[in-house]
Amino acid sequence: MANRHTKLGLSDQEVLDIYKSMLLARKVDERMWLLNRSGKIPFTISCQGQEAAQVGASFALNKEKDYVAPYYRDLGIVLSFGMTVRDIMLFAFAKAEDPNSGGRQMPGHFGQKKNRIITGSSPVTTQVPHAVGFALAAKMEKKDFVSFVTLGEGSSNQGDFHEGLNFAGVHKLPVITMVENNQYAISVPLHKQIASKNVSVRSVSYGMEGITVDGNDPLAVYEAVRDARARAIAGEGGTLIEAVSYRFTAHSSDDDDNYREKEEIEQAKKQDAIVLFANYLREEKILTVELEKKMTAEINSIVNEATDYAEEAPYSMPEDTLKYVYED
Amino acid sequence: MANRHTKLGLSDQEVLDIYKSMLLARKVDERMWLLNRSGKIPFTISCQGQEAAQVGASFALNKEKDYVAPYYRDLGIVLSFGMTVRDIMLFAFAKAEDPNSGGRQMPGHFGQKKNRIITGSSPVTTQVPHAVGFALAAKMEKKDFVSFVTLGEGSSNQGDFHEGLNFAGVHKLPVITMVENNQYAISVPLHKQIASKNVSVRSVSYGMEGITVDGNDPLAVYEAVRDARARAIAGEGGTLIEAVSYRFTAHSSDDDDNYREKEEIEQAKKQDAIVLFANYLREEKILTVELEKKMTAEINSIVNEATDYAEEAPYSMPEDTLKYVYED
Amino acid sequence: MPIMSYIQAITLALREEMLRDDKVFILGEDVGKKGGVFRATDGLYDEFGEYRVLDTPLAESAIAGVGIGAAMYGMRPVAEMQFADFILPAVNQIISEAAKTRYRSNNDWSVPITIRAPYGGGVHGALYHSQSVEAIFANQPGLKIVMPSGPYDAKGLLKAAIRDNDPVLFFEHKRAYRLLKEEVPDDDYVLPIGKADIKREGTDITVITYGLCVHFALQAAEKLAEEGISTHILDLRTVYPLDKESIIKAASKTGKVLLITEDNLEGSIIGEVAAIIAENCLFDLDAPIMRLAGPDVPAMPYAPTMEKYFMVNPDKCEKAMRELAEF
Amino acid sequence: MPIMSYIQAITLALREEMLRDDKVFILGEDVGKKGGVFRATDGLYDEFGEYRVLDTPLAESAIAGVGIGAAMYGMRPVAEMQFADFILPAVNQIISEAAKTRYRSNNDWSVPITIRAPYGGGVHGALYHSQSVEAIFANQPGLKIVMPSGPYDAKGLLKAAIRDNDPVLFFEHKRAYRLLKEEVPDDDYVLPIGKADIKREGTDITVITYGLCVHFALQAAEKLAEEGISTHILDLRTVYPLDKESIIKAASKTGKVLLITEDNLEGSIIGEVAAIIAENCLFDLDAPIMRLAGPDVPAMPYAPTMEKYFMVNPDKCEKAMRELAEF
Ligand SMILES: Cc1ncc(C[n+]2csc(CCOP(=O)(O)OP(=O)(O)O)c2C)c(N)n1
Ligand SMILES: Cc1ncc(C[n+]2csc(CCOP(=O)(O)OP(=O)(O)O)c2C)c(N)n1
Ligand SMILES: [Mg+2]
Ligand SMILES: [Mg+2]
């Protein structure tokens, strides 16, 4: 009998790659917390608990054609779309060479044109209409790409969510929206944020497909995004996907996480996708002990090297502040 | 067998009052077009085609307690809530005595505190969060009123609709939202405005009841609002009602209505609620020829008198421009 | 050269740019089938089709935001806000996104969008169809704000705005639409964004203004000329960022400066103009800087008495100019 | 008298007003259980309960709009915007609604809301957690904008804002929150909105500023005093509408004026201040008006090199003040 991933058309190598990307995101994220706690970088914001959704989704997209508009937790997406760990570390250290912003933005505000990662800002949900704009361009220019946009569940209460998705719905634009529902918007739990029974049901307001998937299962997310992409390319419009998981860390390095119970976090960590997916791959005999060792070693050296490089790299010159307000 | 209105608990007198209010709104509105076309008032915007929804809803509310946040077409609501025809005409002529704005706003921007008509502006949909704020106050202060807010279907695409109704849904606030779906937002037809199959289905995004009713049937609207009010007062939260009808006139006196077919309008007028409801009342022998004559005469004299009064009334003094920026 | 109204010049500029570059498209409320509530896009829907002249849902933040996304991709959106007053739901998209995209991405991404909106009063538009909203945006580096005073400028500046690789807010005076007519070449010309323009040479007093007030000031200057008062008039054209050099030159030239805006006074564009003068050529002044503007009330009322009281007009300009000349 | 930090003074003001009037309530993101991301509402949720300190959904236009509705009803909402940068989605509610309600209804309705937001830079907050946004609103009659410079003022002005029957935007400098400490009475006092305050008497030069820059200017003035330069410092406190009379008096006093803001220069509050001076006391000036502000770039970058380059600090103030004194 075929196992889950072959049924989805994924090879053993592909699921290994998915796992490796998840693990890489986790390890980079962990390093950033260490750097923050040791005073080397002033801020970090985390993907931990959301890697499966991010990586599963990315692998269902076309990394040569599609545009992504990630939000601040989407380390797993940008790594999958070609941003390097060195790029990330240069960003974390706010160095001149940071391709996202030249050290201008806080970490997590991704953007890299060559990899079709759309530049993002801090005010949440503004990226939703942008992604719709890319999808509108796809339709106008008759191009076969989709845009993929993510946000938190709290952010789905912003007006831009409603306005953007309705626009996409009216014109059946090829945009896939994935809400990463991690149960909290900083301190405010889901039931104080959102009046609907879940997030994906909001798709009915926009005449589009909506689906809630287990955000700890990269294969489930892969499948949902793959199907959504197929519909989008076929001219059937957008999809609203809700990937449910849990935020393992504090909201950010500035948050003391004083509003939720330690047990709740411990409980959630039992569903850690990195652990569960590794188990699956081990059971399927795809992830061997040897491979695992090699992978860990490789990731460690990538992260170490990137950290060292970024730490040594120069800051922008003070006068660089004045550059790029307008086109030169 | 009981007829429709007695089944709803409405007396013959009450349905007559409903009819009279609808007719009054229509007649006032028609007068304003005449005044506009003869160059006496620079602008008018119309309720025609929406009177049944407006008046049916108003009669289901508590006119001594509830707050209404009407939009510019809601002549039927404000007349039902105690604004006089003279007030309306003073508004149309922009005279100092206008209780809505002292001649400061364009006609249709209603507001009158003593009748709990919340002041409105031109940018659409801003009134939705306001009505939610009144409902929040009701909950905080443990008062048994509801707030009632209306808007057009095009306006339900604004961010404030989403943000306001979600806020209301999370806190189960006593707010009733009625979208008056007249098929057009100026020139843009429903299917280019709204991606959902109808407007009321958007209620699922806010965890509230949603219902689509025939906006040409005052009794259907009455029933929906009455039930919504009962739920709201019982602490069960808000309701989103969609009242479907058709805009009989141009968008406003500034619009040439060049974007829709004359036949479509003629077709819609066959469902004119004033005609249909009069027929019902005649069939039920409630509206006699004699009564009808009396009613028409009465309305005519009210409208004439109000028009004359308003036309003669003085404008504000130029320097009144400077008043009431801040509390004195 | 054909005589054109202000709005005809706008329509022509749009059409020419759409013909020139098929990445240019229009989006907004009622811009398509209806041709715009002021008819600015008249005929373009029929000529270019539904997706080049797109009737959007009634949602300004989406109009701006979707436009921004399309612009980032490489399209050239021209978004219409039906009235300048209704740009306010889109402020976050304009200030947080359009204005900051190039800067925040270290020049990697850009937003070549033009956002057009009719502004201004004197049309019985009351509080929410009469406002001047430029000051709200005139503190946001990354944005440019253009406000043409007449048909010729309108065409040349709108074409420049559409070709500009940064976001441009383009405010058109709605009363000027049909009031102002002049010769407008029907060939391809663009005018420079960021440069003020001398609309009248003079030696006694300097008036610096923009938009419809340029027209008022010109009318007043004609009258004063009969009394022998010679007025120099500088039209800012681009109200943000300001053309400092031209302002300093114009102010220094006569040493007597009147600044005019239709907006309410405090916090308006002309405050910054005054500051530039006070910083740079204070000792060239022979009179205190004088400002003429609307009163500091939320917006223009509807009643004709109050609307007139609020609105700048040629008489008010003339009075202020004479007073300054006599200082 | 107890020594309090700026943020403690804010919390105390909120608490006192909530105890005094049970119509006062707080709403915003994370203001409840967490006590605010800066802890401004620390302890109030436990003391007053969920509906007096309401954690709202993440939606600023609703926070403002629902607050406005509640205020129209007769409540006294104190809305928190988590960062001033995130007030932008609420601009339409604030400018079209809160600011214009009294005027448009001819005094029938009013909106006694206070909207608090932490603003300002120097905290590694980068583009979107460092901005000064006051200029966006400082052209809107009907609004008041208060920006206290220290703990004592913060308490007295916040209490006044909450009691004010018109909408007040209340911007608190986030770096001041824990940096600034001073004696703050724990009794009930209010300070007048609309009045500037002399923070230091002097005779050689006048500095007019507000917010955290007052602190920087005071530090610089100390140093300059050692060199015999005497500085007069006016704290605007309310940046809109401006206290013209105090500005004119302070400028005339020394004839040499330096205006300071942390905002980028063009279109900032101090442009209007300069205009007021240039209109009213030009001939009392012995030097051109001088302005010190951030550079005209979209917002403060994250990297320490560039943040420092952008941010006003005591050294930059000192340098400018000395230059002015030596003019
Ligand atoms: C418009 C806006 N308001 C407030 C904030 C401050 N803020 C940053 S993240 C956040 C919570 C976001 O929650 P959610 O959307 O669920 O995403 P999560 O962080 O949980 O992934 C808030 C309130 C912001 N960035 N933008
Ligand atoms: C924010 C905003 N944008 C645009 C307008 C201009 N405008 C006035 S009414 C209208 C159409 C409204 O359509 P709908 O909501 O369906 O109400 P209807 O007029 O059909 O009753 C538009 C676009 C406005 N008033 N406010
Ligand atoms: Mg979340
Ligand atoms: Mg409609």
mmCIF file of C-alpha atoms in Angstrom, chain B residues 2-12 14-15 18 56 59-60 217-227 277 280:
data_model
loop_
_atom_site.group_PDB
_atom_site.id
_atom_site.type_symbol
_atom_site.label_atom_id
_atom_site.label_comp_id
_atom_site.label_asym_id
_atom_site.label_seq_id
_atom_site.Cartn_x
_atom_site.Cartn_y
_atom_site.Cartn_z
ATOM 1 C CA ALA B 2 -55.616 35.117 10.385
ATOM 2 C CA ASN B 3 -53.962 37.320 7.811
ATOM 3 C CA ARG B 4 -50.228 37.944 7.626
ATOM 4 C CA HIS B 5 -50.013 40.962 9.837
ATOM 5 C CA THR B 6 -52.163 39.665 12.655
ATOM 6 C CA LYS B 7 -50.041 36.534 12.684
ATOM 7 C CA LEU B 8 -47.133 38.870 13.306
ATOM 8 C CA GLY B 9 -49.056 40.525 16.107
ATOM 9 C CA LEU B 10 -49.615 43.747 14.218
ATOM 10 C CA SER B 11 -52.955 45.483 14.457
ATOM 11 C CA ASP B 12 -54.777 46.934 11.497
ATOM 12 C CA GLU B 14 -50.270 49.468 12.917
ATOM 13 C CA VAL B 15 -50.086 48.255 9.338
ATOM 14 C CA ILE B 18 -46.571 51.458 8.331
ATOM 15 C CA GLY B 56 -40.811 47.784 8.299
ATOM 16 C CA PHE B 59 -41.676 49.554 13.414
ATOM 17 C CA ALA B 60 -39.934 46.510 14.854
ATOM 18 C CA ASP B 217 -42.251 43.411 1.885
ATOM 19 C CA PRO B 218 -42.498 45.538 5.029
ATOM 20 C CA LEU B 219 -43.947 42.636 6.990
ATOM 21 C CA ALA B 220 -41.064 40.322 6.155
ATOM 22 C CA VAL B 221 -38.580 42.986 7.201
ATOM 23 C CA TYR B 222 -40.612 43.718 10.315
ATOM 24 C CA GLU B 223 -40.473 40.079 11.303
ATOM 25 C CA ALA B 224 -36.752 39.756 10.724
ATOM 26 C CA VAL B 225 -35.924 42.874 12.732
ATOM 27 C CA ARG B 226 -38.359 41.983 15.499
ATOM 28 C CA ASP B 227 -36.730 38.579 15.906
ATOM 29 C CA PHE B 277 -48.605 46.909 0.216
ATOM 30 C CA TYR B 280 -52.592 44.025 0.387
#
